[in-house]
Amino acid sequence: MSSLQRTTSSLDCPRSLDCSDYECELRHLDLKEQTIPVAQKKHVQRCIVTASLDMGRTASTWVFNAVRLLFRQAEQPCDSYWIRELDPTKIQKRLQHSRAVLIKTHEFTDYMFPGEFQKTVKPLLTHVIVSVRKGPQFPPDPAWMEVATLVIDYENIVLENTQQNLTVGSLKVLSDMATHVGLSLSSHQLKEVDYQLMTLPIPGDQSTKFWPFHSRRGGRICPPPSVNSIFVTRHGARADNGPDRDPQWLQKAGHGRRVDSPLSPLGHQEAMELATELHKRCSDMMIIIISSPYIRCLETAEAVALKFQTTIKVEPGISEVGSTSSSMGSQQELETSNYSFSSLIDPSYVPVMTRDALPAREWGDDAAAQRSERVASTIAQDRYPSKNLLFIGHGASCLGLVSAFGAPQDYIGYCSLTQFRQNEKANWKLVGTLGCVSHLSNPHVSLDSAW
């Protein structure tokens, strides 16, 4: 098993999330935030300030938490800080890494003249989000209002929205903030952030900055938790032994790996039908695609990735029985060759089980199933908890993929679909039929492949 890379900085608090210093201005990231990789493509450096008067009761803490969780939900790297007194030296020091910087602060005129702020601090800030509240007892800070790039109304944050309408209340606020700072999130992700904000614990210190603006959460009823699903499928019909097999496939493939056949034309059709069915079931959700490195699996994943406009995470740990590093393409080959899926592969994904860590000798489907079950459980529980996942494997590895989430081990067919849903007790339950093929125009081909 491989370990995730963690970001480190001289600004990390040695006490981490155990820090109880109210005024600590160091970085306090949780494990998820520490392991979000920085994209290879360079983005405009973002420095975001959320501000209000101290004890202004305008939900400025909610706003800060919301921005932090939006970045976390979008899996975009972001360093968050509390800074009592803003000055250019502190900000520049925090901008040395290729990560967004989020700063919570209150003070303005008590520490810096407006002219000095405009000259030395404002040029470093890309976004200033200010929260305000109606009523004479909640006067806005004119200095912050002058430099605000987005103003959030307290009344919208606490507005009751039992129907979870995306055009009003906190969901509209979250959507506006995400757009403002350059994040793209689905409605499902916005609802997940809204739920997280309303269920955060209330520590006695301010160091983590993950605390509600007061214990009543503005008096708003907590929204329901999001319902997450895990899907399991097998690759589509193969070019080497499917009903429309191609005897010349190996020569055409050019890679020389006899066990690594692509999809047949029927397999590509099945992959498209699978993608359409998934989109019907969860069109408003983001799906994380975890695929075996074999060509037939990646071509199946490609159809889904294009439908959901997402990437493919390559996981050798769910590959075919008896797999070795030489039986599949290397990560570099898969990312840089002329495969149509190459541009969709996520280069930042760190496999739970690398190619080199695959068992030297793996006898039988049971061994492959056990391997895949362990890897899938790690991905669902540790890597992507509370996320919607699609695993794309093989006949043997799918035995372990379905058993990882409570279903009995049984072979499933080409591009069939098995769905699991998490209940309130965090247990996975099978939804519908194991290995459903009702979405396929040639279901008998899939059923025949399920031995």
GROMACS .gro file of C-alpha atoms in nm:
model
  451
    1MET     CA    1   0.000   0.000   0.000
    2SER     CA    2   0.129   0.347  -0.084
    3SER     CA    3   0.106   0.654   0.136
    4LEU     CA    4  -0.032   0.994   0.041
    5GLN     CA    5   0.196   1.292   0.004
    6ARG     CA    6   0.130   1.554   0.271
    7THR     CA    7   0.194   1.922   0.227
    8THR     CA    8   0.432   2.069   0.485
    9SER     CA    9   0.522   2.426   0.565
   10SER     CA   10   0.725   2.623   0.816
   11LEU     CA   11   0.391   2.785   0.899
   12ASP     CA   12   0.238   2.457   1.023
   13CYS     CA   13   0.135   2.470   1.387
   14PRO     CA   14   0.325   2.194   1.575
   15ARG     CA   15   0.010   2.125   1.777
   16SER     CA   16  -0.193   2.090   1.459
   17LEU     CA   17  -0.568   2.054   1.527
   18ASP     CA   18  -0.498   2.012   1.899
   19CYS     CA   19  -0.395   2.377   1.922
   20SER     CA   20  -0.597   2.573   2.178
   21ASP     CA   21  -0.438   2.915   2.128
   22TYR     CA   22  -0.714   3.160   2.043
   23GLU     CA   23  -0.477   3.386   1.851
   24CYS     CA   24  -0.258   3.126   1.677
   25GLU     CA   25  -0.183   3.250   1.325
   26LEU     CA   26  -0.021   2.929   1.198
   27ARG     CA   27  -0.169   2.677   0.956
   28HIS     CA   28  -0.408   2.408   1.086
   29LEU     CA   29  -0.507   2.161   0.812
   30ASP     CA   30  -0.689   1.833   0.856
   31LEU     CA   31  -0.568   1.516   0.683
   32LYS     CA   32  -0.790   1.568   0.380
   33GLU     CA   33  -0.657   1.920   0.325
   34GLN     CA   34  -0.298   1.809   0.379
   35THR     CA   35  -0.319   1.548   0.104
   36ILE     CA   36  -0.499   1.741  -0.171
   37PRO     CA   37  -0.234   1.760  -0.446
   38VAL     CA   38  -0.140   2.080  -0.626
   39ALA     CA   39  -0.236   2.057  -0.993
   40GLN     CA   40   0.047   2.056  -1.244
   41LYS     CA   41  -0.119   2.334  -1.440
   42LYS     CA   42  -0.048   2.674  -1.291
   43HIS     CA   43  -0.344   2.879  -1.178
   44VAL     CA   44  -0.370   3.241  -1.077
   45GLN     CA   45  -0.270   3.258  -0.711
   46ARG     CA   46  -0.578   3.330  -0.500
   47CYS     CA   47  -0.565   3.518  -0.173
   48ILE     CA   48  -0.909   3.536  -0.014
   49VAL     CA   49  -1.002   3.735   0.295
   50THR     CA   50  -1.328   3.691   0.485
   51ALA     CA   51  -1.388   3.989   0.707
   52SER     CA   52  -1.629   4.163   0.940
   53LEU     CA   53  -1.628   4.365   1.258
   54ASP     CA   54  -1.511   4.171   1.564
   55MET     CA   55  -1.819   4.024   1.738
   56GLY     CA   56  -2.032   4.174   1.464
   57ARG     CA   57  -2.263   3.870   1.463
   58THR     CA   58  -2.286   3.870   1.085
   59ALA     CA   59  -2.193   3.502   1.035
   60SER     CA   60  -1.839   3.585   0.926
   61THR     CA   61  -1.717   3.258   1.076
   62TRP     CA   62  -1.975   3.066   0.873
   63VAL     CA   63  -1.847   3.243   0.563
   64PHE     CA   64  -1.486   3.151   0.643
   65ASN     CA   65  -1.577   2.789   0.714
   66ALA     CA   66  -1.785   2.779   0.396
   67VAL     CA   67  -1.501   2.894   0.172
   68ARG     CA   68  -1.264   2.647   0.335
   69LEU     CA   69  -1.510   2.359   0.290
   70LEU     CA   70  -1.587   2.461  -0.069
   71PHE     CA   71  -1.219   2.425  -0.156
   72ARG     CA   72  -1.206   2.098   0.036
   73GLN     CA   73  -1.513   1.965  -0.146
   74ALA     CA   74  -1.370   2.067  -0.484
   75GLU     CA   75  -1.041   1.898  -0.390
   76GLN     CA   76  -0.853   2.221  -0.454
   77PRO     CA   77  -0.554   2.295  -0.227
   78CYS     CA   78  -0.615   2.582   0.013
   79ASP     CA   79  -0.425   2.702   0.321
   80SER     CA   80  -0.642   2.872   0.582
   81TYR     CA   81  -0.528   3.109   0.855
   82TRP     CA   82  -0.650   3.339   1.129
   83ILE     CA   83  -0.461   3.671   1.124
   84ARG     CA   84  -0.550   3.942   1.373
   85GLU     CA   85  -0.346   4.219   1.212
   86LEU     CA   86  -0.306   4.209   0.836
   87ASP     CA   87   0.023   4.328   0.693
   88PRO     CA   88   0.194   4.260   0.359
   89THR     CA   89   0.482   4.061   0.511
   90LYS     CA   90   0.248   3.805   0.670
   91ILE     CA   91   0.045   3.770   0.352
   92GLN     CA   92   0.346   3.739   0.120
   93LYS     CA   93   0.495   3.468   0.341
   94ARG     CA   94   0.174   3.267   0.308
   95LEU     CA   95   0.163   3.313  -0.069
   96GLN     CA   96   0.495   3.135  -0.126
   97HIS     CA   97   0.323   2.801  -0.195
   98SER     CA   98   0.120   2.717  -0.507
   99ARG     CA   99  -0.198   2.691  -0.305
  100ALA     CA  100  -0.491   2.923  -0.249
  101VAL     CA  101  -0.467   3.124   0.073
  102LEU     CA  102  -0.774   3.193   0.289
  103ILE     CA  103  -0.751   3.441   0.575
  104LYS     CA  104  -1.007   3.520   0.843
  105THR     CA  105  -0.974   3.858   1.007
  106HIS     CA  106  -1.181   4.124   1.179
  107GLU     CA  107  -0.977   4.433   1.230
  108PHE     CA  108  -0.910   4.707   0.982
  109THR     CA  109  -0.882   5.063   1.106
  110ASP     CA  110  -0.754   4.966   1.451
  111TYR     CA  111  -0.427   4.846   1.302
  112MET     CA  112  -0.381   5.012   0.966
  113PHE     CA  113  -0.477   5.340   0.805
  114PRO     CA  114  -0.697   5.298   0.497
  115GLY     CA  115  -0.437   5.458   0.272
  116GLU     CA  116  -0.168   5.220   0.386
  117PHE     CA  117  -0.402   4.924   0.336
  118GLN     CA  118  -0.489   5.033  -0.017
  119LYS     CA  119  -0.122   5.069  -0.105
  120THR     CA  120   0.040   4.764   0.056
  121VAL     CA  121  -0.225   4.502   0.136
  122LYS     CA  122  -0.507   4.533  -0.115
  123PRO     CA  123  -0.285   4.452  -0.419
  124LEU     CA  124  -0.212   4.113  -0.260
  125LEU     CA  125  -0.580   4.021  -0.221
  126THR     CA  126  -0.778   3.867  -0.506
  127HIS     CA  127  -1.106   3.832  -0.315
  128VAL     CA  128  -1.252   4.009  -0.012
  129ILE     CA  129  -1.577   3.853   0.113
  130VAL     CA  130  -1.762   4.063   0.369
  131SER     CA  131  -2.070   3.951   0.561
  132VAL     CA  132  -2.335   4.203   0.671
  133ARG     CA  133  -2.659   4.197   0.870
  134LYS     CA  134  -2.964   4.420   0.867
  135GLY     CA  135  -3.049   4.641   1.163
  136PRO     CA  136  -2.905   4.950   1.331
  137GLN     CA  137  -2.723   4.734   1.587
  138PHE     CA  138  -2.518   4.571   1.305
  139PRO     CA  139  -2.349   4.860   1.123
  140PRO     CA  140  -2.118   4.745   0.841
  141ASP     CA  141  -1.753   4.842   0.852
  142PRO     CA  142  -1.719   5.112   0.582
  143ALA     CA  143  -1.351   5.032   0.532
  144TRP     CA  144  -1.420   4.668   0.450
  145MET     CA  145  -1.723   4.753   0.238
  146GLU     CA  146  -1.504   4.977   0.023
  147VAL     CA  147  -1.273   4.689  -0.075
  148ALA     CA  148  -1.529   4.405  -0.076
  149THR     CA  149  -1.549   4.194  -0.392
  150LEU     CA  150  -1.851   4.000  -0.263
  151VAL     CA  151  -2.102   4.091   0.009
  152ILE     CA  152  -2.293   3.814   0.188
  153ASP     CA  153  -2.620   3.884   0.371
  154TYR     CA  154  -2.668   3.710   0.705
  155GLU     CA  155  -3.041   3.686   0.638
  156ASN     CA  156  -2.979   3.463   0.334
  157ILE     CA  157  -2.752   3.230   0.530
  158VAL     CA  158  -3.017   3.158   0.798
  159LEU     CA  159  -3.317   3.151   0.563
  160GLU     CA  160  -3.522   2.834   0.603
  161ASN     CA  161  -3.499   2.622   0.289
  162THR     CA  162  -3.656   2.286   0.367
  163GLN     CA  163  -3.698   2.208  -0.005
  164GLN     CA  164  -3.326   2.265  -0.061
  165ASN     CA  165  -3.392   2.506  -0.345
  166LEU     CA  166  -3.058   2.599  -0.502
  167THR     CA  167  -3.173   2.952  -0.588
  168VAL     CA  168  -3.234   3.076  -0.232
  169GLY     CA  169  -3.081   3.069   0.115
  170SER     CA  170  -2.748   2.923   0.211
  171LEU     CA  171  -2.729   2.705  -0.101
  172LYS     CA  172  -2.749   3.017  -0.318
  173VAL     CA  173  -2.485   3.183  -0.099
  174LEU     CA  174  -2.255   2.881  -0.132
  175SER     CA  175  -2.306   2.873  -0.508
  176ASP     CA  176  -2.227   3.245  -0.536
  177MET     CA  177  -1.913   3.212  -0.323
  178ALA     CA  178  -1.789   2.909  -0.518
  179THR     CA  179  -1.833   3.093  -0.846
  180HIS     CA  180  -1.671   3.404  -0.703
  181VAL     CA  181  -1.350   3.224  -0.603
  182GLY     CA  182  -1.335   3.016  -0.921
  183LEU     CA  183  -1.463   2.677  -0.802
  184SER     CA  184  -1.699   2.450  -0.993
  185LEU     CA  185  -1.922   2.232  -0.774
  186SER     CA  186  -2.235   2.031  -0.846
  187SER     CA  187  -2.561   2.083  -0.660
  188HIS     CA  188  -2.489   1.761  -0.471
  189GLN     CA  189  -2.154   1.899  -0.354
  190LEU     CA  190  -2.309   2.229  -0.245
  191LYS     CA  191  -2.567   2.041  -0.038
  192GLU     CA  192  -2.289   1.837   0.120
  193VAL     CA  193  -2.105   2.155   0.223
  194ASP     CA  194  -2.427   2.303   0.362
  195TYR     CA  195  -2.481   1.993   0.575
  196GLN     CA  196  -2.120   1.997   0.697
  197LEU     CA  197  -2.151   2.361   0.800
  198MET     CA  198  -2.459   2.288   1.008
  199THR     CA  199  -2.311   1.985   1.185
  200LEU     CA  200  -1.959   2.102   1.269
  201PRO     CA  201  -1.852   2.054   1.630
  202ILE     CA  202  -1.806   2.363   1.846
  203PRO     CA  203  -1.459   2.354   2.002
  204GLY     CA  204  -1.375   2.596   2.279
  205ASP     CA  205  -1.091   2.753   2.085
  206GLN     CA  206  -1.067   2.937   1.756
  207SER     CA  207  -0.752   2.778   1.618
  208THR     CA  208  -0.913   2.542   1.369
  209LYS     CA  209  -1.171   2.801   1.259
  210PHE     CA  210  -1.414   2.514   1.201
  211TRP     CA  211  -1.683   2.630   1.440
  212PRO     CA  212  -2.037   2.764   1.383
  213PHE     CA  213  -2.106   3.131   1.434
  214HIS     CA  214  -2.309   3.038   1.741
  215SER     CA  215  -2.461   2.723   1.885
  216ARG     CA  216  -2.806   2.780   1.735
  217ARG     CA  217  -2.666   2.797   1.380
  218GLY     CA  218  -2.880   3.100   1.318
  219GLY     CA  219  -3.191   2.910   1.425
  220ARG     CA  220  -3.208   2.729   1.091
  221ILE     CA  221  -3.316   2.366   1.075
  222CYS     CA  222  -3.029   2.139   0.981
  223PRO     CA  223  -3.059   2.008   0.622
  224PRO     CA  224  -3.060   1.631   0.567
  225PRO     CA  225  -2.729   1.455   0.502
  226SER     CA  226  -2.651   1.383   0.140
  227VAL     CA  227  -2.707   1.029   0.018
  228ASN     CA  228  -2.392   0.885  -0.135
  229SER     CA  229  -2.369   0.594  -0.374
  230ILE     CA  230  -2.101   0.353  -0.482
  231PHE     CA  231  -2.129   0.188  -0.821
  232VAL     CA  232  -1.947  -0.121  -0.945
  233THR     CA  233  -1.917  -0.224  -1.308
  234ARG     CA  234  -1.708  -0.449  -1.526
  235HIS     CA  235  -1.547  -0.341  -1.851
  236GLY     CA  236  -1.737  -0.383  -2.178
  237ALA     CA  237  -1.710  -0.662  -2.434
  238ARG     CA  238  -1.350  -0.735  -2.536
  239ALA     CA  239  -1.189  -0.730  -2.878
  240ASP     CA  240  -1.012  -1.062  -2.812
  241ASN     CA  241  -1.302  -1.285  -2.708
  242GLY     CA  242  -1.629  -1.093  -2.740
  243PRO     CA  243  -1.903  -1.180  -2.989
  244ASP     CA  244  -1.753  -0.928  -3.234
  245ARG     CA  245  -1.391  -1.017  -3.163
  246ASP     CA  246  -1.111  -0.900  -3.392
  247PRO     CA  247  -0.837  -1.160  -3.463
  248GLN     CA  248  -0.598  -0.878  -3.553
  249TRP     CA  249  -0.649  -0.679  -3.233
  250LEU     CA  250  -0.301  -0.740  -3.089
  251GLN     CA  251  -0.127  -0.627  -3.405
  252LYS     CA  252  -0.345  -0.316  -3.416
  253ALA     CA  253  -0.292  -0.240  -3.046
  254GLY     CA  254   0.085  -0.223  -3.085
  255HIS     CA  255   0.168  -0.269  -2.716
  256GLY     CA  256   0.241  -0.643  -2.730
  257ARG     CA  257   0.044  -0.732  -2.416
  258ARG     CA  258  -0.174  -1.033  -2.497
  259VAL     CA  259  -0.388  -0.993  -2.185
  260ASP     CA  260  -0.456  -0.621  -2.240
  261SER     CA  261  -0.715  -0.613  -2.516
  262PRO     CA  262  -0.923  -0.303  -2.591
  263LEU     CA  263  -1.300  -0.295  -2.619
  264SER     CA  264  -1.473  -0.431  -2.926
  265PRO     CA  265  -1.726  -0.209  -3.109
  266LEU     CA  266  -1.998  -0.372  -2.899
  267GLY     CA  267  -1.794  -0.299  -2.586
  268HIS     CA  268  -1.781   0.070  -2.676
  269GLN     CA  269  -2.158   0.067  -2.727
  270GLU     CA  270  -2.205  -0.095  -2.387
  271ALA     CA  271  -1.981   0.169  -2.226
  272MET     CA  272  -2.193   0.447  -2.375
  273GLU     CA  273  -2.512   0.282  -2.249
  274LEU     CA  274  -2.355   0.246  -1.905
  275ALA     CA  275  -2.263   0.616  -1.901
  276THR     CA  276  -2.616   0.713  -2.001
  277GLU     CA  277  -2.768   0.500  -1.724
  278LEU     CA  278  -2.534   0.645  -1.462
  279HIS     CA  279  -2.621   0.995  -1.572
  280LYS     CA  280  -2.992   0.917  -1.538
  281ARG     CA  281  -2.940   0.797  -1.182
  282CYS     CA  282  -2.719   1.078  -1.059
  283SER     CA  283  -2.701   1.365  -1.307
  284ASP     CA  284  -2.661   1.624  -1.030
  285MET     CA  285  -2.378   1.439  -0.856
  286MET     CA  286  -2.005   1.436  -0.900
  287ILE     CA  287  -1.866   1.087  -0.953
  288ILE     CA  288  -1.510   0.981  -0.881
  289ILE     CA  289  -1.406   0.713  -1.129
  290ILE     CA  290  -1.163   0.445  -1.009
  291SER     CA  291  -1.047   0.219  -1.291
  292SER     CA  292  -0.819  -0.079  -1.341
  293PRO     CA  293  -0.519   0.013  -1.562
  294TYR     CA  294  -0.618  -0.229  -1.839
  295ILE     CA  295  -0.714  -0.070  -2.171
  296ARG     CA  296  -1.063  -0.222  -2.179
  297CYS     CA  297  -1.141  -0.076  -1.836
  298LEU     CA  298  -1.002   0.267  -1.919
  299GLU     CA  299  -1.201   0.279  -2.244
  300THR     CA  300  -1.512   0.194  -2.042
  301ALA     CA  301  -1.422   0.466  -1.791
  302GLU     CA  302  -1.369   0.715  -2.073
  303ALA     CA  303  -1.735   0.706  -2.175
  304VAL     CA  304  -1.844   0.784  -1.819
  305ALA     CA  305  -1.577   1.050  -1.765
  306LEU     CA  306  -1.686   1.236  -2.078
  307LYS     CA  307  -2.051   1.217  -1.972
  308PHE     CA  308  -1.974   1.361  -1.627
  309GLN     CA  309  -1.687   1.585  -1.741
  310THR     CA  310  -1.447   1.438  -1.489
  311THR     CA  311  -1.118   1.250  -1.475
  312ILE     CA  312  -1.014   0.886  -1.432
  313LYS     CA  313  -0.810   0.766  -1.135
  314VAL     CA  314  -0.603   0.460  -1.226
  315GLU     CA  315  -0.587   0.198  -0.949
  316PRO     CA  316  -0.376  -0.118  -1.010
  317GLY     CA  317  -0.519  -0.267  -0.690
  318ILE     CA  318  -0.845  -0.357  -0.868
  319SER     CA  319  -0.681  -0.508  -1.177
  320GLU     CA  320  -0.726  -0.855  -1.327
  321VAL     CA  321  -0.637  -1.176  -1.145
  322GLY     CA  322  -0.267  -1.258  -1.170
  323SER     CA  323  -0.174  -0.908  -1.283
  324THR     CA  324   0.186  -0.791  -1.285
  325SER     CA  325   0.343  -0.459  -1.377
  326SER     CA  326   0.429  -0.600  -1.722
  327SER     CA  327   0.073  -0.711  -1.800
  328MET     CA  328  -0.060  -0.355  -1.806
  329GLY     CA  329   0.055  -0.020  -1.938
  330SER     CA  330   0.275   0.197  -1.718
  331GLN     CA  331   0.129   0.517  -1.580
  332GLN     CA  332   0.349   0.718  -1.816
  333GLU     CA  333   0.233   0.518  -2.117
  334LEU     CA  334  -0.133   0.555  -2.026
  335GLU     CA  335  -0.098   0.931  -1.971
  336THR     CA  336   0.115   1.020  -2.273
  337SER     CA  337   0.027   0.774  -2.552
  338ASN     CA  338  -0.231   0.832  -2.822
  339TYR     CA  339  -0.511   0.660  -2.636
  340SER     CA  340  -0.828   0.864  -2.650
  341PHE     CA  341  -0.855   0.841  -2.270
  342SER     CA  342  -0.499   0.962  -2.198
  343SER     CA  343  -0.597   1.326  -2.141
  344LEU     CA  344  -0.864   1.216  -1.891
  345ILE     CA  345  -0.628   1.035  -1.654
  346ASP     CA  346  -0.569   1.215  -1.325
  347PRO     CA  347  -0.188   1.237  -1.286
  348SER     CA  348  -0.217   1.344  -0.921
  349TYR     CA  349  -0.392   1.027  -0.803
  350VAL     CA  350  -0.176   0.812  -0.573
  351PRO     CA  351  -0.279   0.444  -0.599
  352VAL     CA  352  -0.363   0.250  -0.287
  353MET     CA  353  -0.170  -0.041  -0.440
  354THR     CA  354   0.097   0.039  -0.698
  355ARG     CA  355   0.191  -0.188  -0.988
  356ASP     CA  356   0.508  -0.293  -0.808
  357ALA     CA  357   0.311  -0.383  -0.495
  358LEU     CA  358   0.088  -0.636  -0.673
  359PRO     CA  359   0.137  -0.993  -0.545
  360ALA     CA  360   0.419  -1.175  -0.724
  361ARG     CA  361   0.202  -1.485  -0.739
  362GLU     CA  362  -0.174  -1.468  -0.721
  363TRP     CA  363  -0.354  -1.797  -0.764
  364GLY     CA  364  -0.721  -1.792  -0.847
  365ASP     CA  365  -1.011  -1.552  -0.845
  366ASP     CA  366  -1.049  -1.565  -0.466
  367ALA     CA  367  -0.707  -1.407  -0.415
  368ALA     CA  368  -0.783  -1.131  -0.664
  369ALA     CA  369  -1.119  -1.071  -0.497
  370GLN     CA  370  -0.959  -1.036  -0.155
  371ARG     CA  371  -0.704  -0.789  -0.291
  372SER     CA  372  -0.971  -0.579  -0.462
  373GLU     CA  373  -1.194  -0.584  -0.155
  374ARG     CA  374  -0.914  -0.444   0.064
  375VAL     CA  375  -0.827  -0.174  -0.187
  376ALA     CA  376  -1.189  -0.069  -0.247
  377SER     CA  377  -1.256  -0.047   0.127
  378THR     CA  378  -0.952   0.175   0.175
  379ILE     CA  379  -1.058   0.404  -0.109
  380ALA     CA  380  -1.417   0.437   0.015
  381GLN     CA  381  -1.338   0.475   0.386
  382ASP     CA  382  -1.008   0.664   0.391
  383ARG     CA  383  -0.957   0.833   0.056
  384TYR     CA  384  -1.305   0.942  -0.045
  385PRO     CA  385  -1.554   0.910   0.241
  386SER     CA  386  -1.897   1.058   0.166
  387LYS     CA  387  -1.822   1.063  -0.208
  388ASN     CA  388  -1.994   0.899  -0.502
  389LEU     CA  389  -1.760   0.639  -0.652
  390LEU     CA  390  -1.759   0.423  -0.962
  391PHE     CA  391  -1.525   0.122  -0.960
  392ILE     CA  392  -1.444  -0.036  -1.297
  393GLY     CA  393  -1.286  -0.378  -1.272
  394HIS     CA  394  -1.276  -0.731  -1.412
  395GLY     CA  395  -1.462  -1.055  -1.353
  396ALA     CA  396  -1.246  -1.160  -1.058
  397SER     CA  397  -1.177  -0.817  -0.910
  398CYS     CA  398  -1.547  -0.727  -0.921
  399LEU     CA  399  -1.612  -1.019  -0.684
  400GLY     CA  400  -1.418  -0.826  -0.423
  401LEU     CA  401  -1.557  -0.489  -0.523
  402VAL     CA  402  -1.916  -0.590  -0.451
  403SER     CA  403  -1.827  -0.781  -0.133
  404ALA     CA  404  -1.646  -0.473   0.001
  405PHE     CA  405  -1.987  -0.310   0.034
  406GLY     CA  406  -2.184  -0.601   0.172
  407ALA     CA  407  -2.308  -0.791  -0.133
  408PRO     CA  408  -2.248  -1.165  -0.176
  409GLN     CA  409  -1.966  -1.249  -0.414
  410ASP     CA  410  -2.107  -1.326  -0.756
  411TYR     CA  411  -1.976  -1.272  -1.106
  412ILE     CA  412  -2.118  -0.972  -1.285
  413GLY     CA  413  -2.138  -0.909  -1.657
  414TYR     CA  414  -1.992  -0.661  -1.901
  415CYS     CA  415  -2.100  -0.302  -1.826
  416SER     CA  416  -2.364  -0.419  -1.580
  417LEU     CA  417  -2.435  -0.180  -1.295
  418THR     CA  418  -2.444  -0.252  -0.923
  419GLN     CA  419  -2.534   0.031  -0.686
  420PHE     CA  420  -2.485   0.064  -0.311
  421ARG     CA  421  -2.623   0.345  -0.097
  422GLN     CA  422  -2.506   0.450   0.248
  423ASN     CA  423  -2.769   0.472   0.520
  424GLU     CA  424  -2.774   0.696   0.830
  425LYS     CA  425  -2.561   0.443   1.021
  426ALA     CA  426  -2.294   0.459   0.748
  427ASN     CA  427  -2.371   0.103   0.637
  428TRP     CA  428  -2.383   0.016   0.268
  429LYS     CA  429  -2.698  -0.142   0.125
  430LEU     CA  430  -2.751  -0.290  -0.220
  431VAL     CA  431  -2.995  -0.086  -0.431
  432GLY     CA  432  -3.187  -0.289  -0.687
  433THR     CA  433  -3.028  -0.585  -0.861
  434LEU     CA  434  -2.671  -0.708  -0.839
  435GLY     CA  435  -2.525  -0.672  -1.188
  436CYS     CA  436  -2.826  -0.493  -1.340
  437VAL     CA  437  -2.829  -0.510  -1.724
  438SER     CA  438  -3.165  -0.346  -1.800
  439HIS     CA  439  -2.989  -0.045  -1.953
  440LEU     CA  440  -2.803  -0.253  -2.214
  441SER     CA  441  -2.941  -0.310  -2.564
  442ASN     CA  442  -2.771  -0.654  -2.573
  443PRO     CA  443  -2.812  -0.776  -2.215
  444HIS     CA  444  -2.755  -1.143  -2.308
  445VAL     CA  445  -2.392  -1.065  -2.399
  446SER     CA  446  -2.335  -0.923  -2.052
  447LEU     CA  447  -2.516  -1.210  -1.880
  448ASP     CA  448  -2.322  -1.470  -2.080
  449SER     CA  449  -1.995  -1.307  -1.971
  450ALA     CA  450  -2.088  -1.351  -1.604
  451TRP     CA  451  -1.996  -1.720  -1.624
   0.00000   0.00000   0.00000
